[in-house]
Coordinates of C-alpha atoms in Angstrom, one line a residue:
Chain A
M1 CA 0.0 0.0 0.0
I2 CA 1.2 3.5 -0.8
K3 CA 2.2 5.4 2.3
V4 CA 1.6 9.2 2.6
G5 CA 3.4 11.0 5.3
I6 CA 1.7 14.0 7.0
P7 CA 3.9 16.2 9.1
R8 CA 2.3 17.0 12.5
A9 CA 2.8 20.7 12.2
L10 CA 1.3 23.9 10.8
S11 CA -2.0 23.1 9.0
Y12 CA -2.1 19.6 10.5
Y13 CA -4.1 20.9 13.4
Q14 CA -6.8 22.4 11.1
Y15 CA -7.1 19.8 8.4
Y16 CA -5.7 16.4 9.5
P17 CA -9.1 14.6 9.6
G18 CA -9.9 15.8 6.1
W19 CA -6.6 14.9 4.6
K20 CA -6.5 11.5 6.3
T21 CA -10.0 10.7 4.9
F22 CA -8.9 11.8 1.4
F23 CA -5.8 9.7 1.2
E24 CA -7.5 6.7 2.8
K25 CA -10.4 6.8 0.4
L26 CA -7.9 6.7 -2.4
G27 CA -6.5 3.5 -0.9
A28 CA -3.3 5.0 0.6
E29 CA -2.1 4.6 4.2
V30 CA -1.5 7.7 6.2
V31 CA 1.6 8.0 8.4
I32 CA 1.9 11.0 10.7
S33 CA 5.1 12.2 12.4
S34 CA 5.4 12.0 16.1
L35 CA 4.7 14.8 18.6
T36 CA 7.3 17.6 18.3
N37 CA 10.4 16.7 20.3
K38 CA 13.9 17.9 20.6
A39 CA 15.2 15.9 17.7
I40 CA 12.6 17.3 15.4
L41 CA 13.3 20.8 16.5
N42 CA 17.1 20.3 16.0
F43 CA 16.5 18.8 12.5
G44 CA 14.5 21.8 11.5
V45 CA 16.8 24.4 13.0
S46 CA 19.8 22.9 11.3
R47 CA 18.2 23.2 7.8
A48 CA 16.2 26.4 7.9
V49 CA 17.5 29.9 7.3
A50 CA 17.8 31.7 10.7
D51 CA 15.1 34.2 9.8
T52 CA 12.4 31.6 9.3
C53 CA 9.8 31.4 12.1
L54 CA 9.9 28.6 14.6
P55 CA 6.7 26.8 13.3
V56 CA 8.2 26.5 9.9
K57 CA 11.5 25.2 11.3
I58 CA 9.5 22.7 13.2
F59 CA 7.5 21.7 10.1
L60 CA 10.8 21.0 8.3
G61 CA 11.9 18.9 11.3
H62 CA 8.7 16.9 11.0
V63 CA 9.3 16.3 7.3
I64 CA 12.8 15.1 8.0
S65 CA 11.5 12.7 10.6
L66 CA 9.2 11.1 8.0
I67 CA 12.0 10.2 5.7
G68 CA 12.1 6.5 5.2
K69 CA 8.7 6.0 6.6
C70 CA 6.6 6.9 3.6
D71 CA 6.5 7.0 -0.2
Y72 CA 5.2 10.6 -0.4
V73 CA 5.2 13.5 1.9
F74 CA 2.1 15.8 1.8
V75 CA 3.1 19.5 1.9
P76 CA 0.2 21.5 0.5
A77 CA 0.8 25.1 -0.6
I78 CA -2.1 26.9 1.1
T79 CA -2.1 30.2 -0.8
S80 CA -5.6 31.6 -0.3
L81 CA -8.7 30.2 1.5
G82 CA -11.1 32.9 0.6
E83 CA -11.7 36.0 -1.6
K84 CA -9.0 38.5 -1.3
T85 CA -7.3 36.8 1.6
Y86 CA -3.8 35.4 1.4
N87 CA -1.6 33.3 3.6
C88 CA 1.8 34.1 4.9
S89 CA 4.5 33.8 2.2
K90 CA 6.4 31.2 4.2
I91 CA 3.3 29.0 4.1
I92 CA 2.6 29.6 0.4
G93 CA 6.2 28.7 -0.5
L94 CA 6.4 25.7 1.9
P95 CA 6.7 23.0 -0.8
N96 CA 9.5 24.9 -2.5
M97 CA 11.2 25.4 0.8
V98 CA 11.0 21.7 1.7
R99 CA 12.3 20.8 -1.8
A100 CA 15.3 23.2 -1.5
L101 CA 16.3 22.5 2.1
I102 CA 15.6 18.7 2.3
P103 CA 16.8 17.3 -1.0
E104 CA 16.6 13.7 0.3
C105 CA 12.9 14.1 1.0
P106 CA 10.6 11.5 -0.7
T107 CA 8.4 12.9 -3.5
I108 CA 6.4 15.8 -2.3
L109 CA 2.7 16.0 -2.9
D110 CA 2.2 19.8 -3.1
P111 CA -1.3 20.8 -4.4
E112 CA -1.8 24.5 -4.4
I113 CA -5.0 25.5 -2.6
N114 CA -5.8 28.9 -4.0
L115 CA -9.5 29.8 -3.8
E116 CA -8.7 33.2 -5.3
K117 CA -8.1 31.4 -8.6
G118 CA -11.6 29.9 -8.5
R119 CA -13.1 26.4 -8.2
Y120 CA -11.8 25.1 -11.5
Y121 CA -8.2 25.6 -10.4
L122 CA -8.8 23.7 -7.2
Y123 CA -10.5 20.8 -9.0
R124 CA -7.6 20.6 -11.4
N125 CA -5.1 20.4 -8.6
I126 CA -7.1 17.8 -6.8
Y127 CA -7.3 15.8 -10.0
K128 CA -3.5 16.0 -10.4
L129 CA -3.1 14.9 -6.8
G130 CA -5.5 12.0 -7.3
R131 CA -3.6 10.7 -10.3
Y132 CA -0.8 9.5 -7.9
F133 CA -3.2 7.0 -6.5
S134 CA -5.8 6.1 -9.1
S135 CA -6.9 6.7 -12.6
N136 CA -10.6 6.9 -11.8
P137 CA -11.8 10.6 -11.5
V138 CA -15.1 9.5 -9.9
K139 CA -13.1 8.1 -7.0
F140 CA -11.3 11.4 -6.5
K141 CA -14.5 13.3 -6.4
K142 CA -15.9 10.9 -3.8
A143 CA -12.8 11.1 -1.7
V144 CA -12.8 14.9 -1.8
E145 CA -16.5 15.0 -0.8
E146 CA -16.0 12.7 2.1
A147 CA -12.8 14.5 3.2
W148 CA -14.6 17.8 3.1
E149 CA -17.5 16.4 5.2
G150 CA -15.0 14.8 7.6
N151 CA -13.2 18.0 8.2
L152 CA -16.4 20.0 8.7
A153 CA -17.5 17.4 11.3
Y154 CA -14.1 17.7 13.0
R155 CA -14.5 21.5 13.2
R156 CA -18.0 21.2 14.5
K157 CA -17.0 18.7 17.1
M158 CA -14.6 21.3 18.6
S159 CA -17.2 24.0 18.8
H160 CA -20.1 21.8 19.9
E161 CA -18.2 19.9 22.6
K162 CA -16.0 22.9 23.6
I163 CA -12.8 20.9 23.2
T164 CA -9.4 21.6 21.8
A165 CA -8.1 20.3 18.5
I166 CA -6.0 17.8 20.4
Q167 CA -8.9 16.5 22.3
A168 CA -11.0 16.3 19.1
I169 CA -8.4 14.3 17.2
D170 CA -8.0 12.1 20.2
R171 CA -11.8 11.4 20.4
I172 CA -12.0 10.7 16.7
Y173 CA -9.0 8.4 16.4
G174 CA -8.1 7.5 19.9
E175 CA -4.5 8.4 19.4
D176 CA -2.1 9.3 22.2
C177 CA -2.1 12.9 23.1
A178 CA -1.1 15.3 26.0
P179 CA -2.5 14.2 29.3
A180 CA -5.6 15.9 30.6
P181 CA -4.6 17.9 33.7
S182 CA -6.2 17.2 37.1
L183 CA -9.0 19.6 37.7
D184 CA -9.1 19.3 41.5
P185 CA -9.0 23.0 42.2
P186 CA -12.3 24.6 41.2
E187 CA -11.8 26.8 38.2
E188 CA -11.8 30.4 39.4
L189 CA -11.0 32.2 36.2
T190 CA -11.7 31.9 32.6
V191 CA -8.8 32.7 30.3
A192 CA -8.9 32.7 26.5
V193 CA -5.8 31.7 24.6
V194 CA -5.8 33.1 21.1
G195 CA -3.2 32.2 18.5
H196 CA -2.6 29.9 15.6
P197 CA -3.4 26.2 16.3
Y198 CA 0.2 25.2 15.5
V199 CA 1.4 27.4 18.4
V200 CA -1.4 26.8 20.8
Y201 CA -1.4 23.0 20.4
D202 CA 2.2 22.3 20.1
D203 CA 3.1 21.5 23.6
Y204 CA 6.8 21.3 22.8
I205 CA 7.1 24.9 21.7
N206 CA 4.6 26.5 24.2
H207 CA 5.8 24.5 27.2
R208 CA 2.4 22.9 27.9
L209 CA 0.8 26.3 28.2
I210 CA -2.8 25.1 28.3
F211 CA -1.9 22.4 30.9
R212 CA 0.0 25.0 33.0
L213 CA -3.0 27.4 33.0
Q214 CA -5.4 24.7 33.9
S215 CA -3.2 23.5 36.8
M216 CA -3.1 27.1 38.0
G217 CA -6.9 27.0 38.3
A218 CA -7.9 28.6 35.1
K219 CA -10.6 27.4 32.6
V220 CA -8.9 27.7 29.2
L221 CA -10.8 28.7 26.1
V222 CA -9.3 28.4 22.6
P223 CA -10.5 29.8 19.2
E224 CA -11.7 26.4 17.9
M225 CA -14.3 26.2 20.6
V226 CA -16.3 28.9 18.7
P227 CA -18.1 28.0 15.5
E228 CA -16.1 29.3 12.4
G229 CA -19.0 31.5 11.2
E230 CA -19.1 33.4 14.5
L231 CA -15.3 33.9 14.5
A232 CA -15.6 35.4 11.0
I233 CA -18.5 37.7 12.1
A234 CA -16.5 38.9 15.2
A235 CA -13.4 39.5 13.1
R236 CA -15.3 41.7 10.6
K237 CA -16.9 43.6 13.4
L238 CA -13.5 44.6 14.7
V239 CA -11.5 45.2 11.5
G240 CA -13.9 45.1 8.6
E241 CA -12.6 43.1 5.6
T242 CA -9.9 40.7 6.6
H243 CA -6.8 40.1 4.4
W244 CA -4.9 37.3 6.0
S245 CA -5.9 33.7 6.0
F246 CA -6.3 32.5 9.6
E247 CA -7.1 36.1 10.7
D248 CA -10.3 34.8 12.3
E249 CA -8.4 32.7 14.9
I250 CA -6.7 35.7 16.3
I251 CA -8.8 38.8 15.6
G252 CA -12.1 36.9 15.5
A253 CA -11.4 34.8 18.6
G254 CA -10.0 37.8 20.4
E255 CA -13.1 39.9 19.7
Y256 CA -15.5 37.1 20.4
Y257 CA -14.0 36.2 23.8
L258 CA -13.5 39.9 24.8
E259 CA -17.2 40.4 24.2
E260 CA -17.9 37.3 26.2
K261 CA -16.1 39.1 29.0
V262 CA -13.5 36.5 29.8
D263 CA -11.3 37.3 32.9
G264 CA -8.2 37.6 30.8
I265 CA -6.9 37.0 27.3
I266 CA -3.5 35.6 26.3
N267 CA -2.1 35.9 22.8
L268 CA 0.4 33.2 22.0
A269 CA 2.6 34.2 19.1
V270 CA 6.0 33.3 17.8
F271 CA 8.9 35.7 17.5
G272 CA 9.1 37.2 14.0
C273 CA 5.6 36.5 12.8
G274 CA 4.7 39.3 10.4
P275 CA 0.9 38.9 10.1
D276 CA 0.6 38.4 13.9
S277 CA 2.4 41.6 14.6
M278 CA -0.5 43.5 13.1
M279 CA -3.4 41.3 14.1
V280 CA -2.4 41.2 17.7
S281 CA -2.4 45.0 18.0
F282 CA -6.1 45.0 17.1
V283 CA -6.9 42.6 19.9
Q284 CA -4.6 44.4 22.3
H285 CA -6.4 47.8 21.7
R286 CA -9.8 46.2 22.0
A287 CA -8.8 44.6 25.3
K288 CA -7.7 47.9 26.6
E289 CA -10.9 49.5 25.5
L290 CA -12.9 46.9 27.4
K291 CA -10.5 46.9 30.3
I292 CA -9.8 43.2 30.1
P293 CA -6.3 42.1 31.1
F294 CA -4.2 41.1 28.0
L295 CA -0.9 39.2 28.0
P296 CA 1.1 39.0 24.9
L297 CA 3.5 36.0 24.9
S298 CA 6.2 35.6 22.3
L299 CA 7.9 32.2 21.8
D300 CA 11.1 31.2 20.2
E301 CA 13.5 28.4 20.5
H302 CA 14.2 29.0 24.2
S303 CA 14.1 25.8 26.1
S304 CA 13.9 27.4 29.5
E305 CA 10.3 27.7 30.6
G306 CA 11.1 30.0 33.6
A307 CA 10.4 33.2 31.9
L308 CA 7.1 31.9 30.6
L309 CA 6.0 30.7 34.0
T310 CA 6.8 34.0 35.7
R311 CA 4.6 35.8 33.2
L312 CA 1.8 33.4 33.6
E313 CA 1.9 33.4 37.4
A314 CA 2.0 37.2 37.5
F315 CA -0.8 37.5 35.0
L316 CA -3.1 35.1 36.8
D317 CA -2.3 36.9 40.1
M318 CA -3.3 40.2 38.6
V319 CA -6.5 38.8 37.1
K320 CA -7.4 37.2 40.4
R321 CA -6.8 40.5 42.3
R322 CA -8.8 42.5 39.8
K323 CA -11.7 40.1 40.0
K324 CA -12.0 40.4 43.7
I325 CA -13.2 44.0 43.5
Chain B
M1 CA 9.5 39.1 68.1
K2 CA 7.9 37.7 64.9
T3 CA 9.9 38.4 61.8
Y4 CA 9.5 37.4 58.1
L5 CA 12.2 36.7 55.6
G6 CA 12.0 37.5 51.9
V7 CA 14.6 36.2 49.5
D8 CA 14.9 37.4 45.9
V9 CA 17.3 35.4 43.8
G10 CA 17.8 37.2 40.6
S11 CA 20.0 36.4 37.6
V12 CA 22.7 38.8 38.7
T13 CA 22.2 39.5 42.4
T14 CA 20.7 37.8 45.4
K15 CA 18.8 39.9 47.9
L16 CA 17.5 39.0 51.4
A17 CA 15.4 41.2 53.7
L18 CA 14.0 40.5 57.1
I19 CA 11.0 42.5 58.3
D20 CA 9.1 42.6 61.6
G21 CA 5.3 42.5 62.2
S22 CA 5.0 46.2 61.5
L23 CA 6.8 45.9 58.2
N24 CA 10.0 47.6 59.3
T25 CA 13.1 46.3 57.6
L26 CA 15.4 44.8 60.3
A27 CA 18.2 43.3 58.3
S28 CA 19.1 43.1 54.6
I29 CA 21.9 41.9 52.4
Y30 CA 22.6 42.4 48.7
L31 CA 25.0 40.0 47.0
R32 CA 26.1 39.1 43.5
T33 CA 24.7 35.7 42.5
R34 CA 27.8 34.9 40.4
G35 CA 26.0 32.0 38.8
N36 CA 25.9 30.3 42.1
P37 CA 22.5 30.8 43.7
V38 CA 22.8 28.0 46.3
D39 CA 25.9 29.4 47.9
M40 CA 24.6 33.0 47.8
V41 CA 21.4 32.0 49.6
K42 CA 23.5 30.3 52.3
E43 CA 25.9 33.2 52.6
G44 CA 23.0 35.7 52.7
L45 CA 21.3 33.8 55.4
E46 CA 24.4 33.8 57.5
E47 CA 24.7 37.5 57.1
I48 CA 21.0 38.0 58.1
K49 CA 21.6 35.9 61.2
E50 CA 24.4 38.2 62.3
Q51 CA 22.4 41.3 61.6
M52 CA 19.1 40.3 63.2
P53 CA 18.2 41.2 66.8
P54 CA 18.6 38.3 69.2
E55 CA 14.9 38.2 70.2
A56 CA 13.8 37.8 66.6
E57 CA 12.2 34.6 65.4
I58 CA 11.6 33.8 61.8
C59 CA 7.9 33.0 61.3
G60 CA 7.7 32.9 57.6
V61 CA 10.0 32.7 54.5
A62 CA 9.1 33.6 50.9
T63 CA 11.2 33.4 47.8
T64 CA 11.0 35.3 44.5
G65 CA 13.0 36.1 41.4
S66 CA 14.1 33.7 38.7
G67 CA 15.8 31.4 41.2
R68 CA 12.8 31.3 43.4
Y69 CA 12.1 27.6 43.1
L70 CA 15.6 26.5 43.9
A71 CA 15.9 28.9 46.8
G72 CA 12.4 27.9 48.0
V73 CA 13.6 24.2 48.3
I74 CA 16.7 25.1 50.2
L75 CA 15.0 27.4 52.6
G76 CA 11.9 25.5 53.0
A77 CA 9.9 28.5 51.9
D78 CA 6.3 29.0 52.9
L79 CA 5.6 31.0 49.8
V80 CA 7.1 31.1 46.3
K81 CA 6.0 34.2 44.4
N82 CA 6.7 35.7 41.1
E83 CA 8.7 39.0 41.2
I84 CA 6.0 41.2 39.6
T85 CA 3.6 40.7 42.4
A86 CA 6.4 41.0 45.0
H87 CA 7.7 44.3 43.5
A88 CA 4.2 45.8 43.3
V89 CA 3.4 45.0 46.9
A90 CA 6.6 46.6 48.2
A91 CA 6.3 49.7 46.1
M92 CA 2.7 50.3 47.2
H93 CA 3.8 50.1 50.8
Y94 CA 6.4 52.8 50.5
M95 CA 4.5 54.9 48.0
P96 CA 0.7 54.3 48.4
D97 CA -0.1 56.7 45.6
V98 CA 2.2 55.1 43.0
Q99 CA 0.7 54.6 39.6
T100 CA 3.6 53.3 37.5
I101 CA 6.6 51.2 38.6
F102 CA 9.6 50.8 36.4
E103 CA 11.7 47.8 37.4
I104 CA 14.9 47.1 35.6
G105 CA 16.9 44.1 36.7
G106 CA 19.9 42.1 35.4
Q107 CA 18.1 40.0 32.8
D108 CA 14.6 41.4 32.6
S109 CA 12.8 44.6 32.8
K110 CA 9.2 45.3 33.6
V111 CA 6.7 48.0 33.9
I112 CA 3.8 47.6 36.3
I113 CA 0.7 49.8 36.1
I114 CA -1.2 50.3 39.3
R115 CA -4.5 52.0 39.8
D116 CA -6.2 52.3 43.2
G117 CA -3.8 49.9 44.8
I118 CA -4.3 47.1 42.3
V119 CA -2.0 45.9 39.5
I120 CA -4.1 46.4 36.4
D121 CA -1.4 45.8 33.8
F122 CA 2.2 44.9 33.4
G123 CA 4.7 44.5 30.6
M124 CA 7.9 42.5 30.5
N125 CA 10.7 42.3 28.0
S126 CA 10.0 39.5 25.5
V127 CA 12.5 37.3 23.8
C128 CA 15.8 39.2 24.3
A129 CA 17.5 40.8 27.2
A130 CA 18.6 44.0 25.5
G131 CA 17.7 47.0 27.6
T132 CA 18.5 45.4 31.0
G133 CA 21.3 45.7 33.5
S134 CA 23.4 43.1 31.8
F135 CA 23.4 45.3 28.7
L136 CA 24.8 48.2 30.6
E137 CA 27.3 46.1 32.4
H138 CA 28.5 44.6 29.1
Q139 CA 28.9 48.1 27.6
A140 CA 30.7 49.4 30.6
E141 CA 33.1 46.5 30.4
R142 CA 33.7 47.3 26.7
L143 CA 34.4 51.0 27.6
N144 CA 36.7 49.8 30.3
I145 CA 34.9 51.6 33.2
R146 CA 33.4 50.3 36.3
I147 CA 29.6 50.0 36.3
E148 CA 29.6 51.9 39.6
D149 CA 31.2 54.9 37.8
F150 CA 28.8 54.8 34.9
G151 CA 26.3 57.2 36.5
G152 CA 28.9 59.9 37.2
H153 CA 30.1 59.9 33.6
A154 CA 26.5 60.2 32.4
L155 CA 25.7 63.1 34.7
R156 CA 28.7 65.1 33.2
S157 CA 27.4 64.8 29.6
G158 CA 26.2 68.0 28.0
N159 CA 25.7 66.7 24.5
P160 CA 24.7 63.0 24.4
A161 CA 25.5 60.9 21.4
R162 CA 22.5 59.3 19.6
I163 CA 23.0 55.5 19.9
A164 CA 20.7 52.9 18.5
G165 CA 19.3 50.9 21.4
R166 CA 16.9 48.4 19.9
C167 CA 19.4 45.6 20.0
T168 CA 22.7 45.2 21.9
V169 CA 24.4 44.2 18.7
F170 CA 23.3 47.4 17.0
A171 CA 24.1 49.5 20.0
E172 CA 27.5 48.1 20.2
S173 CA 28.4 48.8 16.5
D174 CA 26.8 52.3 16.8
M175 CA 28.9 52.9 19.9
I176 CA 32.1 51.8 18.4
H177 CA 31.5 54.1 15.5
K178 CA 30.9 57.0 17.8
Q179 CA 34.1 56.2 19.7
Q180 CA 36.0 56.1 16.5
M181 CA 34.6 59.5 15.6
G182 CA 36.1 60.9 18.8
Y183 CA 33.0 61.5 20.9
P184 CA 33.8 62.1 24.6
I185 CA 33.2 59.2 26.8
D186 CA 30.7 61.0 29.0
D187 CA 28.5 61.7 25.9
I188 CA 28.7 58.2 24.7
I189 CA 27.7 56.9 28.1
Y190 CA 24.8 59.2 28.6
G191 CA 23.8 58.4 25.0
L192 CA 23.7 54.8 25.9
C193 CA 21.5 55.5 28.9
Q194 CA 19.1 57.5 26.8
S195 CA 19.0 54.7 24.2
M196 CA 18.3 52.2 26.9
V197 CA 15.4 54.2 28.3
R198 CA 14.0 54.8 24.8
N199 CA 14.2 51.1 24.0
Y200 CA 12.5 50.3 27.3
L201 CA 9.7 52.7 26.8
N202 CA 9.2 51.6 23.2
N203 CA 9.2 47.9 23.9
V204 CA 8.4 46.9 27.5
A205 CA 6.2 49.9 28.2
L206 CA 4.7 50.2 24.7
G207 CA 0.9 51.0 24.9
K208 CA 0.9 51.2 28.7
E209 CA -0.7 54.1 30.3
I210 CA 2.2 55.7 32.2
R211 CA 1.1 58.2 34.8
P212 CA 2.9 59.8 37.7
K213 CA 3.6 59.0 40.4
M214 CA 6.4 56.9 39.0
A215 CA 8.7 54.7 41.0
F216 CA 11.9 53.3 39.7
Q217 CA 13.4 50.2 41.4
G218 CA 15.7 47.2 40.8
G219 CA 19.4 47.3 40.6
V220 CA 19.6 49.6 37.6
A221 CA 17.9 52.4 39.7
F222 CA 21.4 52.8 41.3
N223 CA 22.5 54.1 37.9
K224 CA 22.2 57.9 38.0
G225 CA 22.5 58.1 34.2
I226 CA 19.4 56.1 33.7
V227 CA 17.6 58.1 36.3
R228 CA 18.5 61.3 34.6
A229 CA 17.3 59.9 31.2
F230 CA 13.9 58.9 32.8
N231 CA 13.5 62.3 34.4
E232 CA 14.3 64.1 31.2
T233 CA 12.0 61.9 29.1
F234 CA 9.0 62.5 31.4
D235 CA 9.9 66.0 32.4
T236 CA 9.0 65.0 36.0
E237 CA 10.8 63.4 38.8
V238 CA 10.8 59.6 38.8
Y239 CA 11.0 58.5 42.4
I240 CA 13.7 56.0 43.4
S241 CA 12.1 53.6 45.8
P242 CA 13.8 53.4 49.2
H243 CA 15.8 50.1 49.3
N244 CA 15.2 50.0 45.5
E245 CA 17.5 47.0 45.1
L246 CA 15.7 45.1 47.8
M247 CA 12.1 45.7 46.8
G248 CA 11.5 42.2 45.5
A249 CA 12.8 40.6 48.7
I250 CA 10.8 43.1 50.9
G251 CA 7.6 42.5 48.8
A252 CA 8.1 38.7 49.2
A253 CA 8.4 39.2 53.0
F254 CA 5.3 41.3 53.1
L255 CA 3.4 38.6 51.2
V256 CA 4.5 35.8 53.4
K257 CA 3.6 37.8 56.5
E258 CA 0.1 38.3 55.2
E259 CA -0.2 34.6 54.3
M260 CA 1.1 33.3 57.6
E261 CA -1.1 35.7 59.6
N262 CA -4.2 34.6 57.6
N263 CA -3.5 30.9 57.9
H264 CA -2.0 30.9 61.4
G265 CA 0.4 28.3 60.0
K266 CA 3.7 27.2 61.3
T267 CA 6.6 28.1 59.1
S268 CA 8.4 25.3 57.1
F269 CA 11.7 27.3 57.3
A270 CA 14.6 24.9 57.2
G271 CA 16.5 26.9 59.8
F272 CA 19.9 28.6 59.9
G273 CA 21.6 25.2 59.9
I274 CA 21.3 25.2 56.1
S275 CA 24.4 27.4 55.9
E276 CA 26.3 24.3 57.1
T277 CA 24.5 21.8 54.9
E278 CA 26.2 20.6 51.8
Y279 CA 23.8 20.9 48.9
K280 CA 24.7 19.1 45.7
T281 CA 23.2 20.2 42.4
S282 CA 23.6 18.0 39.4
S283 CA 22.0 17.3 36.1
F284 CA 21.4 14.5 33.8
I285 CA 19.6 13.8 30.5
C286 CA 16.4 11.9 30.7
K287 CA 16.3 9.3 27.9
A288 CA 12.7 8.1 28.4
C289 CA 11.5 9.9 25.2
P290 CA 13.1 11.7 22.2
N291 CA 12.8 15.0 24.0
L292 CA 16.0 14.3 26.0
C293 CA 15.1 16.8 28.7
E294 CA 17.9 18.2 30.8
I295 CA 16.8 17.4 34.4
S296 CA 18.6 19.2 37.2
Q297 CA 18.3 18.2 40.8
I298 CA 19.3 19.3 44.2
S299 CA 20.2 16.8 46.9
V300 CA 21.5 16.6 50.5
N301 CA 23.4 13.5 51.6
G302 CA 22.2 11.6 48.6
K303 CA 18.5 12.4 49.3
V304 CA 16.9 14.3 46.4
L305 CA 15.0 17.4 47.5
A306 CA 13.7 18.6 44.1
R307 CA 14.1 18.2 40.4
W308 CA 13.4 20.5 37.5
G309 CA 13.6 20.9 33.8
G310 CA 11.4 18.1 32.5
R311 CA 8.7 18.6 29.9
C312 CA 6.5 16.1 31.8
D313 CA 6.0 15.4 35.4
M314 CA 8.0 12.2 35.4
W315 CA 10.9 13.5 37.5
E316 CA 9.1 16.1 39.5
R317 CA 7.5 13.5 41.7
I318 CA 9.9 12.7 44.5
E319 CA 9.5 9.5 46.5
G320 CA 8.8 9.8 50.2
K321 CA 7.9 13.4 50.0

């Protein structure tokens, strides 16, 4: 059976169930890389240009860790997911970056997803992708439809059940994942964590942020717990037309949770992220307007978690003291 | 007499302060950490023992600063608190109407915004440590002057040089250029102070509502050049907190006093005997998973007191504790 490797990084957290369904319906076996670990980070850092952001370095590391375990590696170029919105250039050029930096990589499956170019362009790219596995176009169409449904169901599961992407994937496939923290202390506060899923859910780079917050007695809310449509409405309310893909999970989620009057809001970003540097300012200003505590956290390769803990502890102390009045 | 001990183990210095029930500071000590927090805590404790009045009894111990967990284990602390809360509590005691606290330490810098006696916002330097005490110390070393003389030079400057302060690397190349152009050392030094304050206000304090009364604390508050730059920027006097270098330790002592009085608990302080105890710190690499975490541990006579550094809880649980 043909094996397709999917790196557990970047868009994995948004689309894994869809992609898995697609390839399996075409008769392939899906192999995913392990959770991010030191070896994966080191692989990535050793190959990437220094200026690349941490999540892309980690993606490269995941690709390297899949070498020898699969026939193809799936690295889609997600250019645009809606009218007049574009993705970060590092994501758009991801397949080319992988090809240039990891010459020993197995054949890369790199369909471009660019909704700006219309449906026909997307169908053509899916057709080209399908040809790696079958010569029957009816089969591709069926696989795409089921994949699309599967992914919508995954997204709905998160907002209906108010769970994180990790929990949702876990419930769908029963795979191993981060341990659920003990919730003995009653949750005193509600804290929203807004950020891209590949930062919020990668426990290696964020030092188990959600777990830490929960063990400090906070109820943690993430963007995926809100239906996609409502995030989009909230984002438009705050900034009007959006221009970046994945703007909703920062601006939309920020605005949504601020209106919900959470006790505090944390933005989890990575050092050097261009789109975030703009998006976060909108949320920060809005938090100030509504007088809700806001904590910006910027992550990079640092392995020491001390600095992060100090900020989290001080932030929760502040939120608790403010709530008492 | 009931007394409470606060210990602030920072990256560059270690501070200890002993207070009584009425929040008076009875004894204090300020030491360089020199990368050896364990010995400095022991040395500091010995010093406190000599300074403290004979009738004093320690009824609570709190630790703060980046070395707070390690110090907390050695001392048997009743409370381990982050330095932002500790600094705010101490500043509000000495200056009840304070609205803004600037705190610049060795490796990090913070701004704390207070309204009506409550911390409502704070900012902290993010990824890099430019614009902190270490930055100034490093530059002083490059200019071959003692950090203690830094302020005097800055005060003599009449025409400060413009030095880029965003990043230590940029500042250094800019400074070398100014040196080669023949700028007087006083102007270069005050230019550095200004660039550091500018960098601090544009990064750490960006978007924060800075209102007087402003307090300046942390080791860098000793530096008269930085104080001058702050005063000139705001065109108002920035108050230097009394015991500015000890504020973290004093705040921690205040907090543990409050905690012990509320809980009527008995202190878990390990006693002055720890100065004699031989603590052994060591580290190893855990090979249980591909993360290969560096675990460090502290032990006495082969008995492990605490472990850190894992990405999971595997090593944090200690048997028989």
